[in-house]
PDB file of C-alpha atoms in Angstrom:
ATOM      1  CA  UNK A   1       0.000   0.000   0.000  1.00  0.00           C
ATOM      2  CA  UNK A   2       0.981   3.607  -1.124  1.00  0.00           C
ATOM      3  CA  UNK A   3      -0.494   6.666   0.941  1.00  0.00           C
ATOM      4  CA  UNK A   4      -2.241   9.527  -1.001  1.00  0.00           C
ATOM      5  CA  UNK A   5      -2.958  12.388   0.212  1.00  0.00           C
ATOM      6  CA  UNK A   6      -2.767  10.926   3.583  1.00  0.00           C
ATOM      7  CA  UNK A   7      -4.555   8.004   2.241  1.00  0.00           C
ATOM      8  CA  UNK A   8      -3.697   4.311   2.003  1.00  0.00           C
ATOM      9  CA  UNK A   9      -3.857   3.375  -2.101  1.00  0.00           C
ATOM     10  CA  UNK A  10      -3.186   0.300  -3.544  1.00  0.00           C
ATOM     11  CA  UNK A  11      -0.209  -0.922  -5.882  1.00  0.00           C
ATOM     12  CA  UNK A  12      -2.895  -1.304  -8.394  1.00  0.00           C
ATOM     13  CA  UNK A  13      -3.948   2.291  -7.981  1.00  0.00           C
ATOM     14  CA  UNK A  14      -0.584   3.650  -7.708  1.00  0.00           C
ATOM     15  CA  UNK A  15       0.842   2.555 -10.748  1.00  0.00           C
ATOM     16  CA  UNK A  16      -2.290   3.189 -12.771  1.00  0.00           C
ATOM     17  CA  UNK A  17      -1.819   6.813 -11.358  1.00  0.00           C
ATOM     18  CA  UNK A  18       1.988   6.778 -12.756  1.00  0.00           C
ATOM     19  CA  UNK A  19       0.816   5.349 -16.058  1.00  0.00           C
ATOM     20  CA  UNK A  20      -2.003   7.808 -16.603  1.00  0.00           C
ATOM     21  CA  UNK A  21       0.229  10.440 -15.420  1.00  0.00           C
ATOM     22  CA  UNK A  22       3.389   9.493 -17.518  1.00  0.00           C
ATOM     23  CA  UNK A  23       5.702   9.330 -14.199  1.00  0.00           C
ATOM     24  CA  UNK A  24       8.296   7.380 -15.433  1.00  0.00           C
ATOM     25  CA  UNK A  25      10.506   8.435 -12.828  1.00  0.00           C
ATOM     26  CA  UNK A  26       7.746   6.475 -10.286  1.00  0.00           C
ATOM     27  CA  UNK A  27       7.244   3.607 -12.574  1.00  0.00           C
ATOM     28  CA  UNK A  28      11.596   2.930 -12.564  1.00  0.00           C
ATOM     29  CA  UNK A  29      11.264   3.279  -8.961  1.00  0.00           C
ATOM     30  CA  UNK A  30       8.330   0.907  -8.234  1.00  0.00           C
ATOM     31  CA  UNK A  31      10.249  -1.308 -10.524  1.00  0.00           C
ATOM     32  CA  UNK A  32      12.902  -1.069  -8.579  1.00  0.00           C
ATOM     33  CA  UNK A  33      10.911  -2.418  -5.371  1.00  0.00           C
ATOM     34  CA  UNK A  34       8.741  -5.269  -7.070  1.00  0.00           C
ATOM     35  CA  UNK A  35      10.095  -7.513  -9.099  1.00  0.00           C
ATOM     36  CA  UNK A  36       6.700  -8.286 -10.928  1.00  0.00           C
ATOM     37  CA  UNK A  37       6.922  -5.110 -12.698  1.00  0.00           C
ATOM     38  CA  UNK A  38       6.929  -4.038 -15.715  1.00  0.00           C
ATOM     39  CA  UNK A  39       7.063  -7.778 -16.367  1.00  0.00           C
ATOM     40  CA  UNK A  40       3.908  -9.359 -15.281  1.00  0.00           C
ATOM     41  CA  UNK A  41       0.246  -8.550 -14.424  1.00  0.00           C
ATOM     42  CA  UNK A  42      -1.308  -6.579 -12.258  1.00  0.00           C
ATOM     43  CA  UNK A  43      -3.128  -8.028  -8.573  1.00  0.00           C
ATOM     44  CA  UNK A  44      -6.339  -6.632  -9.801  1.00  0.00           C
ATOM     45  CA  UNK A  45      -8.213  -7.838 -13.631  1.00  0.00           C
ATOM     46  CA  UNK A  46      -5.026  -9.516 -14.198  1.00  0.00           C
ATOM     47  CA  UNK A  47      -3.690  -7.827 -17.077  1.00  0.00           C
ATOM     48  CA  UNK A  48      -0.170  -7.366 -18.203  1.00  0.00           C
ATOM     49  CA  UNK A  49       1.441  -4.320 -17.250  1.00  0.00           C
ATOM     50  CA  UNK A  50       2.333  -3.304 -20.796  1.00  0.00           C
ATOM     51  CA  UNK A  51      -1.120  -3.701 -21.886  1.00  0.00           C
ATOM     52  CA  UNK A  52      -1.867  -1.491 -18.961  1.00  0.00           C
ATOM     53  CA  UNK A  53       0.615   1.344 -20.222  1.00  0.00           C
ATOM     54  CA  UNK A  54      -1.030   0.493 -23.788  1.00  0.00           C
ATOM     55  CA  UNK A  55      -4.468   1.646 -22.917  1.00  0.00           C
ATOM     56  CA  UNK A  56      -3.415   4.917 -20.203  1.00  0.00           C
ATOM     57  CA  UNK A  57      -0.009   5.431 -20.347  1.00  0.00           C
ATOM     58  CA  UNK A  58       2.457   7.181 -23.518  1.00  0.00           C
ATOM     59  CA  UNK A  59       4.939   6.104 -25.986  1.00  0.00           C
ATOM     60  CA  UNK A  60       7.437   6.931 -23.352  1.00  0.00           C
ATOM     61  CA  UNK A  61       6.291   4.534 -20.773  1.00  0.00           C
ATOM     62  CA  UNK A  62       5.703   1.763 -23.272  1.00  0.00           C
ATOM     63  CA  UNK A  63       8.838   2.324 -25.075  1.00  0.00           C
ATOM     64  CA  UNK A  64      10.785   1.981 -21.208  1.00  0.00           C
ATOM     65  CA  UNK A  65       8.722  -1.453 -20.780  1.00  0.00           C
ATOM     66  CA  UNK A  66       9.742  -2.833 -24.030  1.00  0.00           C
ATOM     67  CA  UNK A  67      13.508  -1.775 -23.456  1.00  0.00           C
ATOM     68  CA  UNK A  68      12.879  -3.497 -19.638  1.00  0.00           C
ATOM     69  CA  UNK A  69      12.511  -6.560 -21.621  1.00  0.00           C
ATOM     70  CA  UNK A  70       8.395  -6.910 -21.409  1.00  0.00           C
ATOM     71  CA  UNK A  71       8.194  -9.339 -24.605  1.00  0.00           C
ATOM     72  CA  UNK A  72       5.933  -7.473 -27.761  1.00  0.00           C
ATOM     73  CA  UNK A  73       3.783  -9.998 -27.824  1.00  0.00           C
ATOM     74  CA  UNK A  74       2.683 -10.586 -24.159  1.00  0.00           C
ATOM     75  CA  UNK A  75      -0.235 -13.523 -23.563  1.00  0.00           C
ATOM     76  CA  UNK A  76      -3.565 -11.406 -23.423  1.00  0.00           C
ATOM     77  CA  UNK A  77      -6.210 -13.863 -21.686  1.00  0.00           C
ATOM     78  CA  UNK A  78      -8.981 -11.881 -23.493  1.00  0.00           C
ATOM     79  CA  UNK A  79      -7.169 -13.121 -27.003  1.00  0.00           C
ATOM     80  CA  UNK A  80      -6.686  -9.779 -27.956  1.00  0.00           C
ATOM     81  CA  UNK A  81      -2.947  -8.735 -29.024  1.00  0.00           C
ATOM     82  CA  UNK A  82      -1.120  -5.704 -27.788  1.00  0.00           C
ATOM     83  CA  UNK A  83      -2.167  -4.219 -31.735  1.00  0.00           C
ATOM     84  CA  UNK A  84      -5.720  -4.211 -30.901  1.00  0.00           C
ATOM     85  CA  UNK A  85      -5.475  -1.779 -27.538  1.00  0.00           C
ATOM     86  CA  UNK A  86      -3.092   0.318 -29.389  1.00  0.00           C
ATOM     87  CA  UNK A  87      -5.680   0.522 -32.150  1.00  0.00           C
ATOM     88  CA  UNK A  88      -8.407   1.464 -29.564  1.00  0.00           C
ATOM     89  CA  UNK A  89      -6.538   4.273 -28.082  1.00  0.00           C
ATOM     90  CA  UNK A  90      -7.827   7.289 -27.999  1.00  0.00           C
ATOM     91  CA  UNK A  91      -4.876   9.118 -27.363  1.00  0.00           C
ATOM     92  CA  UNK A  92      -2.864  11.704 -30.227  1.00  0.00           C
ATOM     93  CA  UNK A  93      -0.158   9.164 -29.626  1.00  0.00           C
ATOM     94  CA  UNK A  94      -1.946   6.290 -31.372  1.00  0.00           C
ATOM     95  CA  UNK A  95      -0.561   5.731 -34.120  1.00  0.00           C
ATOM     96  CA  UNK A  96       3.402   6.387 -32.092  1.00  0.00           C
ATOM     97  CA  UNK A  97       2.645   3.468 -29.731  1.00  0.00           C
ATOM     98  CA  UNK A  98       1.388   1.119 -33.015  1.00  0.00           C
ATOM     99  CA  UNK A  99       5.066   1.725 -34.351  1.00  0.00           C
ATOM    100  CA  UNK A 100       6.859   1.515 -31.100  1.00  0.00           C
ATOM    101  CA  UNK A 101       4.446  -1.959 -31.097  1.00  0.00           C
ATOM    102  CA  UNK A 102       5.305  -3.531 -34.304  1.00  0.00           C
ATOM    103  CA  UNK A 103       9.160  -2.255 -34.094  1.00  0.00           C
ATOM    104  CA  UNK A 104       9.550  -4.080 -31.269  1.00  0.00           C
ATOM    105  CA  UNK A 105       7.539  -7.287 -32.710  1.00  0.00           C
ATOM    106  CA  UNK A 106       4.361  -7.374 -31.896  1.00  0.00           C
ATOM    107  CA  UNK A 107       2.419  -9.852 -34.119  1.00  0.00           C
ATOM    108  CA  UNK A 108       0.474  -8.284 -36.644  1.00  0.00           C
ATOM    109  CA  UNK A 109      -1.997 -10.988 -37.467  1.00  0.00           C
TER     110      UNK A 109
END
């Protein structure tokens, strides 16, 4: 647990903060102190961590995963690659992420 504002927050909560907020400088240091992170899922849906930084965080954060080692092509339970939340973003940085995505490997079929 992470206080916020004087407030107990979960890891869950605080990460998805530093994701949404593009903290890198948070997310190196939680990675630092667990060593299910970037590389692995997170305690509450379950989902990767990269997929995660897909959907809320910025080609910066996602480009620092991939470079962590997270694998491209992470297993997404819900059988949906990492292409298909990039292609939902809403985000200017869209199409960025897509090419960060399939430089890196991600499977385009």
């Amino acid at each position: 647990m992470n206080k916020l504002f004087g407030e107990e927050m979960s890891d869950y909560d605080h990460i998805i903060g530093a994701l949404t907020a593009g903290d890198l400088k948070t997310l190196k240091a939680i990675a630092r102190e667990r060593s299910d992170f970037p590389n692995g899922k997170d305690d509450l849906v379950h989902r990767h961590w990269l997929i995660n930084a897909i959907d809320c965080g910025n080609r910066e954060i996602v480009e620092w995963m991939l470079a962590e080692g997270v694998p491209a092509n992470v297993d997404c339970d819900d059988a949906f690659p990492v292409l298909h939340s990039a292609i939902g973003r809403e985000a200017p940085d869209k199409y960025q992420i897509i090419k960060v995505l399939i430089e890196a490997g991600a499977d385009l079929n």
